[in-house]
XYZ file of C-alpha atoms in Angstrom:
91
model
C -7.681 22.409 2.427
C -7.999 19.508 4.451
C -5.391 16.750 5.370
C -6.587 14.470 3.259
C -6.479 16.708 0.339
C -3.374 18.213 0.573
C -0.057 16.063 -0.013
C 0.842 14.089 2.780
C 5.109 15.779 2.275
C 3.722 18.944 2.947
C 2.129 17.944 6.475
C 5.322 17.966 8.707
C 7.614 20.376 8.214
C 10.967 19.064 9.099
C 14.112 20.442 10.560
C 17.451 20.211 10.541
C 17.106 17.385 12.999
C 14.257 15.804 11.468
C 11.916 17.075 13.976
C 8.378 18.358 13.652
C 5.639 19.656 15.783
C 3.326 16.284 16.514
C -0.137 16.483 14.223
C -1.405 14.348 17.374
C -0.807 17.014 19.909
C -1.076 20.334 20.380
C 2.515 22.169 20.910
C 5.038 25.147 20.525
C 8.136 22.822 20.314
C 8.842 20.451 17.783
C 9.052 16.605 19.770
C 8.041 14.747 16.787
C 10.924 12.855 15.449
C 11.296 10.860 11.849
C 13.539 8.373 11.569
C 14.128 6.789 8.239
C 11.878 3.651 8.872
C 9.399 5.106 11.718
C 8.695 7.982 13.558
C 7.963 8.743 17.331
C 6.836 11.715 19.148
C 8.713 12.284 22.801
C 5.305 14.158 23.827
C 2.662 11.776 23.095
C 4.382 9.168 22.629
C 2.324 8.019 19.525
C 4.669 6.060 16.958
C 4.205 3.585 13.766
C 5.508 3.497 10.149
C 4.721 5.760 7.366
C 1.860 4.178 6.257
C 0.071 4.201 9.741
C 1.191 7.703 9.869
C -0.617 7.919 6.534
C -3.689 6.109 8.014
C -3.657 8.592 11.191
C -3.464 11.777 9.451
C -6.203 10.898 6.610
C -8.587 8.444 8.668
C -8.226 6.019 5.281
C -7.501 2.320 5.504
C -4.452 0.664 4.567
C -5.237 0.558 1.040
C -6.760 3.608 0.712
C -3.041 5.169 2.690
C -1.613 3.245 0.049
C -2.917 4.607 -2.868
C -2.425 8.243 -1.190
C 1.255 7.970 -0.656
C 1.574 6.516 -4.425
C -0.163 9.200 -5.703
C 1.772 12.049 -3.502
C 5.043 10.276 -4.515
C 4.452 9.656 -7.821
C 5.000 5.700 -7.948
C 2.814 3.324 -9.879
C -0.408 2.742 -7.900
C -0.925 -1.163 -6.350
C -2.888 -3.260 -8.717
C -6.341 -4.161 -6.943
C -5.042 -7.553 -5.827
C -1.514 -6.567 -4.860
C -2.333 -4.761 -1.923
C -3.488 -8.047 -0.126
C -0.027 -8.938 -1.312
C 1.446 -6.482 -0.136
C -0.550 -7.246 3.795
C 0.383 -10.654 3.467
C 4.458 -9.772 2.678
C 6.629 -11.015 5.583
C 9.482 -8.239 6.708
């Protein structure tokens, strides 16, 4: 099963210390760290948000990372004109 098949949760498995190995890199000790509004690996130094983590792991586009972390989540999916909304929301 491929990553963009299987649920995006069950891609990093966490520890105690919310560290993972890095999907970017290849290692034997976890340096990927998730904090709870972005993550950042001390190895690679590769970094970003969840959806851009989403966007990485899949190769989808924002929209399409969207609709994936919905659907692994279970929340409502975006109606077709709120995810320009959503691109054009200040934060």
């Amino acid at each position: 099963m491929s990553t963009r098949e299987k649920p995006l949760s069950s891609t990093l498995k966490l520890n105690r210390s919310d560290m993972a190995l890095c999907p970017f890199h290849g290692e034997k000790t976890p340096s990927f760290k998730v904090y709870r509004d972005h993550y950042y690996c001390f190895g690679c130094q590769e970094s970003g948000d969840v959806i851009s983590l989403a966007m990485k792991l899949t190769g989808l586009d924002f929209a399409g990372a969207m609709e994936r972390l919905a659907v692994d989540f279970g929340v409502a999916p975006i109606p077709e004109n709120g995810v320009e909304a959503v691109r054009r929301c200040p934060l």
